[in-house]
């Protein structure tokens, strides 16, 4: 009586796909700079968008005392406000510039000799979460080809993010003060 043949213990399973790791990235020559002007554009550009919040003063769009009919259209008034449209436009423009700068940074890293740099298309995540995804990925790749170097853009981006949070916090306190002034003026408090 013969049964199905058994493969040797160390043989690969049938229909198994075998993947190999990509070849290691070669190290760059000592002293090779991976700092491109484009990465610094990506790092510092959020300051433009974060500063534009000061252009918005929603309290000036609030209804006058006794004008309760306009409360229903308040959200539409904010979104139709020229300053709000400017802020949204600045936001989209900074995102577009970030994506273009990431593409140019990617090409510059290839010219420097970085094999398979972090792909520039990850910069599209800036539309949802900002440029940190591209910056983190780029820092990891650059750190592999220049051990111990290449982290300055990420640290600068973290500092910009913290400054942005402080900026928004200060603006929020200012806005709350304006809102209380309005509430007292209309007798809501």
PDB file of C-alpha atoms in Angstrom:
ATOM      1  CA  UNK A   1       0.000   0.000   0.000  1.00  0.00           C
ATOM      2  CA  UNK A   2       1.457   3.304  -1.042  1.00  0.00           C
ATOM      3  CA  UNK A   3       0.277   6.695   0.149  1.00  0.00           C
ATOM      4  CA  UNK A   4       0.969  10.214  -0.940  1.00  0.00           C
ATOM      5  CA  UNK A   5       4.637  11.028  -0.868  1.00  0.00           C
ATOM      6  CA  UNK A   6       5.719  13.400   1.861  1.00  0.00           C
ATOM      7  CA  UNK A   7       8.135  16.226   1.028  1.00  0.00           C
ATOM      8  CA  UNK A   8      11.414  16.333   2.921  1.00  0.00           C
ATOM      9  CA  UNK A   9      11.140  18.233   6.238  1.00  0.00           C
ATOM     10  CA  UNK A  10      13.026  21.316   5.030  1.00  0.00           C
ATOM     11  CA  UNK A  11      11.475  21.548   1.576  1.00  0.00           C
ATOM     12  CA  UNK A  12       9.351  24.598   0.754  1.00  0.00           C
ATOM     13  CA  UNK A  13       5.633  24.073   0.694  1.00  0.00           C
ATOM     14  CA  UNK A  14       4.145  23.685  -2.766  1.00  0.00           C
ATOM     15  CA  UNK A  15       2.742  26.833  -4.387  1.00  0.00           C
ATOM     16  CA  UNK A  16       4.727  29.019  -2.008  1.00  0.00           C
ATOM     17  CA  UNK A  17       6.040  32.320  -3.311  1.00  0.00           C
ATOM     18  CA  UNK A  18       9.529  33.152  -2.140  1.00  0.00           C
ATOM     19  CA  UNK A  19      10.421  36.781  -1.713  1.00  0.00           C
ATOM     20  CA  UNK A  20      13.868  38.138  -1.342  1.00  0.00           C
ATOM     21  CA  UNK A  21      14.721  41.318   0.449  1.00  0.00           C
ATOM     22  CA  UNK A  22      15.747  44.202  -1.769  1.00  0.00           C
ATOM     23  CA  UNK A  23      19.481  44.723  -1.912  1.00  0.00           C
ATOM     24  CA  UNK A  24      20.915  46.891   0.841  1.00  0.00           C
ATOM     25  CA  UNK A  25      21.282  50.547   0.055  1.00  0.00           C
ATOM     26  CA  UNK A  26      24.930  51.514  -0.359  1.00  0.00           C
ATOM     27  CA  UNK A  27      26.285  54.058   2.095  1.00  0.00           C
ATOM     28  CA  UNK A  28      27.034  57.513   0.759  1.00  0.00           C
ATOM     29  CA  UNK A  29      30.573  58.826   0.888  1.00  0.00           C
ATOM     30  CA  UNK A  30      31.450  60.486   4.211  1.00  0.00           C
ATOM     31  CA  UNK A  31      30.680  64.182   4.096  1.00  0.00           C
ATOM     32  CA  UNK A  32      27.986  63.835   1.422  1.00  0.00           C
ATOM     33  CA  UNK A  33      25.155  66.182   2.345  1.00  0.00           C
ATOM     34  CA  UNK A  34      21.604  64.938   2.016  1.00  0.00           C
ATOM     35  CA  UNK A  35      20.209  68.344   2.930  1.00  0.00           C
ATOM     36  CA  UNK A  36      18.426  69.743  -0.096  1.00  0.00           C
ATOM     37  CA  UNK A  37      16.705  73.119  -0.296  1.00  0.00           C
ATOM     38  CA  UNK A  38      13.458  71.256  -1.029  1.00  0.00           C
ATOM     39  CA  UNK A  39      13.378  69.433   2.281  1.00  0.00           C
ATOM     40  CA  UNK A  40      13.660  72.755   4.090  1.00  0.00           C
ATOM     41  CA  UNK A  41      10.773  74.135   2.028  1.00  0.00           C
ATOM     42  CA  UNK A  42       8.719  71.136   3.198  1.00  0.00           C
ATOM     43  CA  UNK A  43       9.798  71.675   6.817  1.00  0.00           C
ATOM     44  CA  UNK A  44       9.127  75.418   6.989  1.00  0.00           C
ATOM     45  CA  UNK A  45       6.070  75.723   4.736  1.00  0.00           C
ATOM     46  CA  UNK A  46       3.558  74.762   7.460  1.00  0.00           C
ATOM     47  CA  UNK A  47       4.456  78.013   9.238  1.00  0.00           C
ATOM     48  CA  UNK A  48       2.678  79.882   6.433  1.00  0.00           C
ATOM     49  CA  UNK A  49      -0.545  77.943   6.909  1.00  0.00           C
ATOM     50  CA  UNK A  50      -0.366  78.065  10.685  1.00  0.00           C
ATOM     51  CA  UNK A  51       0.167  81.820  10.635  1.00  0.00           C
ATOM     52  CA  UNK A  52      -2.771  82.401   8.319  1.00  0.00           C
ATOM     53  CA  UNK A  53      -5.188  81.473  11.106  1.00  0.00           C
ATOM     54  CA  UNK A  54      -4.724  85.020  12.425  1.00  0.00           C
ATOM     55  CA  UNK A  55      -6.538  86.315   9.347  1.00  0.00           C
ATOM     56  CA  UNK A  56      -9.770  84.750  10.584  1.00  0.00           C
ATOM     57  CA  UNK A  57     -11.990  86.609  13.031  1.00  0.00           C
ATOM     58  CA  UNK A  58     -15.326  84.793  13.082  1.00  0.00           C
ATOM     59  CA  UNK A  59     -16.708  87.137  15.740  1.00  0.00           C
ATOM     60  CA  UNK A  60     -16.988  89.984  13.212  1.00  0.00           C
ATOM     61  CA  UNK A  61     -19.396  87.747  11.296  1.00  0.00           C
ATOM     62  CA  UNK A  62     -21.649  87.191  14.296  1.00  0.00           C
ATOM     63  CA  UNK A  63     -25.138  88.672  14.119  1.00  0.00           C
ATOM     64  CA  UNK A  64     -25.820  92.066  15.601  1.00  0.00           C
ATOM     65  CA  UNK A  65     -27.746  92.196  18.892  1.00  0.00           C
ATOM     66  CA  UNK A  66     -31.391  91.343  18.237  1.00  0.00           C
ATOM     67  CA  UNK A  67     -30.692  89.984  14.754  1.00  0.00           C
ATOM     68  CA  UNK A  68     -31.580  86.403  15.566  1.00  0.00           C
ATOM     69  CA  UNK A  69     -32.738  85.635  12.017  1.00  0.00           C
ATOM     70  CA  UNK A  70     -29.143  85.671  10.792  1.00  0.00           C
ATOM     71  CA  UNK A  71     -28.083  82.985  13.314  1.00  0.00           C
ATOM     72  CA  UNK A  72     -29.390  80.330  10.942  1.00  0.00           C
ATOM     73  CA  UNK A  73     -27.109  81.469   8.134  1.00  0.00           C
ATOM     74  CA  UNK A  74     -24.036  81.919  10.353  1.00  0.00           C
ATOM     75  CA  UNK A  75     -22.178  78.805   9.098  1.00  0.00           C
ATOM     76  CA  UNK A  76     -22.680  79.930   5.506  1.00  0.00           C
ATOM     77  CA  UNK A  77     -21.419  83.408   6.347  1.00  0.00           C
ATOM     78  CA  UNK A  78     -18.190  81.969   7.767  1.00  0.00           C
ATOM     79  CA  UNK A  79     -17.485  79.780   4.741  1.00  0.00           C
ATOM     80  CA  UNK A  80     -18.286  82.616   2.332  1.00  0.00           C
ATOM     81  CA  UNK A  81     -16.034  85.052   4.194  1.00  0.00           C
ATOM     82  CA  UNK A  82     -13.125  86.202   1.994  1.00  0.00           C
ATOM     83  CA  UNK A  83     -10.616  85.608   4.787  1.00  0.00           C
ATOM     84  CA  UNK A  84     -11.828  82.033   5.252  1.00  0.00           C
ATOM     85  CA  UNK A  85     -11.561  81.441   1.509  1.00  0.00           C
ATOM     86  CA  UNK A  86      -8.041  82.889   1.596  1.00  0.00           C
ATOM     87  CA  UNK A  87      -7.056  80.553   4.462  1.00  0.00           C
ATOM     88  CA  UNK A  88      -8.446  77.511   2.634  1.00  0.00           C
ATOM     89  CA  UNK A  89      -6.661  78.614  -0.534  1.00  0.00           C
ATOM     90  CA  UNK A  90      -3.374  79.042   1.342  1.00  0.00           C
ATOM     91  CA  UNK A  91      -3.838  75.573   2.814  1.00  0.00           C
ATOM     92  CA  UNK A  92      -4.301  73.935  -0.584  1.00  0.00           C
ATOM     93  CA  UNK A  93      -1.456  75.954  -2.068  1.00  0.00           C
ATOM     94  CA  UNK A  94       0.968  74.917   0.689  1.00  0.00           C
ATOM     95  CA  UNK A  95      -0.081  71.294   0.170  1.00  0.00           C
ATOM     96  CA  UNK A  96       0.587  71.552  -3.565  1.00  0.00           C
ATOM     97  CA  UNK A  97       3.971  73.199  -2.992  1.00  0.00           C
ATOM     98  CA  UNK A  98       4.836  70.457  -0.469  1.00  0.00           C
ATOM     99  CA  UNK A  99       4.070  67.740  -3.032  1.00  0.00           C
ATOM    100  CA  UNK A 100       6.156  69.456  -5.715  1.00  0.00           C
ATOM    101  CA  UNK A 101       9.004  70.041  -3.235  1.00  0.00           C
ATOM    102  CA  UNK A 102       8.914  66.352  -2.236  1.00  0.00           C
ATOM    103  CA  UNK A 103       9.220  65.372  -5.906  1.00  0.00           C
ATOM    104  CA  UNK A 104      12.200  67.710  -6.339  1.00  0.00           C
ATOM    105  CA  UNK A 105      13.743  66.448  -3.083  1.00  0.00           C
ATOM    106  CA  UNK A 106      13.324  62.841  -4.284  1.00  0.00           C
ATOM    107  CA  UNK A 107      15.135  63.662  -7.535  1.00  0.00           C
ATOM    108  CA  UNK A 108      17.886  65.549  -5.705  1.00  0.00           C
ATOM    109  CA  UNK A 109      18.476  62.569  -3.399  1.00  0.00           C
ATOM    110  CA  UNK A 110      18.722  60.285  -6.439  1.00  0.00           C
ATOM    111  CA  UNK A 111      21.318  62.646  -7.996  1.00  0.00           C
ATOM    112  CA  UNK A 112      23.291  62.612  -4.729  1.00  0.00           C
ATOM    113  CA  UNK A 113      23.398  58.824  -4.969  1.00  0.00           C
ATOM    114  CA  UNK A 114      20.680  57.636  -2.586  1.00  0.00           C
ATOM    115  CA  UNK A 115      19.369  54.336  -3.917  1.00  0.00           C
ATOM    116  CA  UNK A 116      15.563  54.045  -3.684  1.00  0.00           C
ATOM    117  CA  UNK A 117      14.887  57.247  -1.679  1.00  0.00           C
ATOM    118  CA  UNK A 118      11.590  57.466   0.164  1.00  0.00           C
ATOM    119  CA  UNK A 119       9.056  57.978  -2.589  1.00  0.00           C
ATOM    120  CA  UNK A 120       7.796  61.501  -3.111  1.00  0.00           C
ATOM    121  CA  UNK A 121       4.193  60.328  -3.612  1.00  0.00           C
ATOM    122  CA  UNK A 122       3.931  59.885   0.165  1.00  0.00           C
ATOM    123  CA  UNK A 123       3.795  63.687   0.262  1.00  0.00           C
ATOM    124  CA  UNK A 124       0.148  63.423  -0.833  1.00  0.00           C
ATOM    125  CA  UNK A 125      -0.577  62.507   2.793  1.00  0.00           C
ATOM    126  CA  UNK A 126       0.057  66.170   3.521  1.00  0.00           C
ATOM    127  CA  UNK A 127      -3.537  66.748   2.388  1.00  0.00           C
ATOM    128  CA  UNK A 128      -4.726  64.801   5.442  1.00  0.00           C
ATOM    129  CA  UNK A 129      -2.012  64.791   8.104  1.00  0.00           C
ATOM    130  CA  UNK A 130       0.650  67.258   7.051  1.00  0.00           C
ATOM    131  CA  UNK A 131       4.171  66.604   5.782  1.00  0.00           C
ATOM    132  CA  UNK A 132       5.359  64.479   8.710  1.00  0.00           C
ATOM    133  CA  UNK A 133       4.782  61.139   6.910  1.00  0.00           C
ATOM    134  CA  UNK A 134       7.156  62.119   4.100  1.00  0.00           C
ATOM    135  CA  UNK A 135       9.650  63.619   6.544  1.00  0.00           C
ATOM    136  CA  UNK A 136       9.727  60.523   8.768  1.00  0.00           C
ATOM    137  CA  UNK A 137      10.113  58.152   5.810  1.00  0.00           C
ATOM    138  CA  UNK A 138      12.829  60.290   4.251  1.00  0.00           C
ATOM    139  CA  UNK A 139      14.685  60.484   7.563  1.00  0.00           C
ATOM    140  CA  UNK A 140      14.637  56.679   7.907  1.00  0.00           C
ATOM    141  CA  UNK A 141      16.053  56.161   4.400  1.00  0.00           C
ATOM    142  CA  UNK A 142      18.651  58.919   4.716  1.00  0.00           C
ATOM    143  CA  UNK A 143      19.662  57.502   8.109  1.00  0.00           C
ATOM    144  CA  UNK A 144      20.374  54.147   6.438  1.00  0.00           C
ATOM    145  CA  UNK A 145      22.722  55.651   3.839  1.00  0.00           C
ATOM    146  CA  UNK A 146      24.348  58.204   6.147  1.00  0.00           C
ATOM    147  CA  UNK A 147      24.406  56.586   9.596  1.00  0.00           C
ATOM    148  CA  UNK A 148      24.046  59.091  12.407  1.00  0.00           C
ATOM    149  CA  UNK A 149      23.127  61.973  10.122  1.00  0.00           C
ATOM    150  CA  UNK A 150      20.099  63.335   8.290  1.00  0.00           C
ATOM    151  CA  UNK A 151      17.733  63.846  11.230  1.00  0.00           C
ATOM    152  CA  UNK A 152      17.828  67.655  11.319  1.00  0.00           C
ATOM    153  CA  UNK A 153      14.826  68.175   8.992  1.00  0.00           C
ATOM    154  CA  UNK A 154      12.649  65.900  11.115  1.00  0.00           C
ATOM    155  CA  UNK A 155      13.664  67.611  14.350  1.00  0.00           C
ATOM    156  CA  UNK A 156      13.015  71.002  12.756  1.00  0.00           C
ATOM    157  CA  UNK A 157       9.586  69.779  11.577  1.00  0.00           C
ATOM    158  CA  UNK A 158       8.768  68.638  15.106  1.00  0.00           C
ATOM    159  CA  UNK A 159       9.745  72.098  16.383  1.00  0.00           C
ATOM    160  CA  UNK A 160       7.552  73.734  13.701  1.00  0.00           C
ATOM    161  CA  UNK A 161       4.668  71.472  14.742  1.00  0.00           C
ATOM    162  CA  UNK A 162       5.075  72.413  18.418  1.00  0.00           C
ATOM    163  CA  UNK A 163       5.257  76.120  17.509  1.00  0.00           C
ATOM    164  CA  UNK A 164       2.129  75.658  15.410  1.00  0.00           C
ATOM    165  CA  UNK A 165       0.289  74.100  18.350  1.00  0.00           C
ATOM    166  CA  UNK A 166       1.323  77.014  20.556  1.00  0.00           C
ATOM    167  CA  UNK A 167       0.190  79.451  17.830  1.00  0.00           C
ATOM    168  CA  UNK A 168      -3.236  77.791  17.554  1.00  0.00           C
ATOM    169  CA  UNK A 169      -3.546  77.722  21.356  1.00  0.00           C
ATOM    170  CA  UNK A 170      -2.853  81.449  21.598  1.00  0.00           C
ATOM    171  CA  UNK A 171      -5.315  82.139  18.758  1.00  0.00           C
ATOM    172  CA  UNK A 172      -7.955  80.042  20.536  1.00  0.00           C
ATOM    173  CA  UNK A 173      -7.572  82.051  23.752  1.00  0.00           C
ATOM    174  CA  UNK A 174      -7.777  85.267  21.740  1.00  0.00           C
ATOM    175  CA  UNK A 175     -10.912  84.001  19.971  1.00  0.00           C
ATOM    176  CA  UNK A 176     -12.535  83.008  23.270  1.00  0.00           C
ATOM    177  CA  UNK A 177     -11.886  86.496  24.626  1.00  0.00           C
ATOM    178  CA  UNK A 178     -13.481  88.003  21.515  1.00  0.00           C
ATOM    179  CA  UNK A 179     -16.451  85.625  21.851  1.00  0.00           C
ATOM    180  CA  UNK A 180     -16.985  86.635  25.482  1.00  0.00           C
ATOM    181  CA  UNK A 181     -16.801  90.316  24.548  1.00  0.00           C
ATOM    182  CA  UNK A 182     -19.479  89.693  21.899  1.00  0.00           C
ATOM    183  CA  UNK A 183     -21.630  87.694  24.314  1.00  0.00           C
ATOM    184  CA  UNK A 184     -21.519  90.471  26.899  1.00  0.00           C
ATOM    185  CA  UNK A 185     -22.264  93.077  24.219  1.00  0.00           C
ATOM    186  CA  UNK A 186     -25.430  91.294  23.072  1.00  0.00           C
ATOM    187  CA  UNK A 187     -26.507  90.471  26.588  1.00  0.00           C
ATOM    188  CA  UNK A 188     -26.124  86.720  26.178  1.00  0.00           C
ATOM    189  CA  UNK A 189     -24.188  86.459  29.445  1.00  0.00           C
TER     190      UNK A 189
END
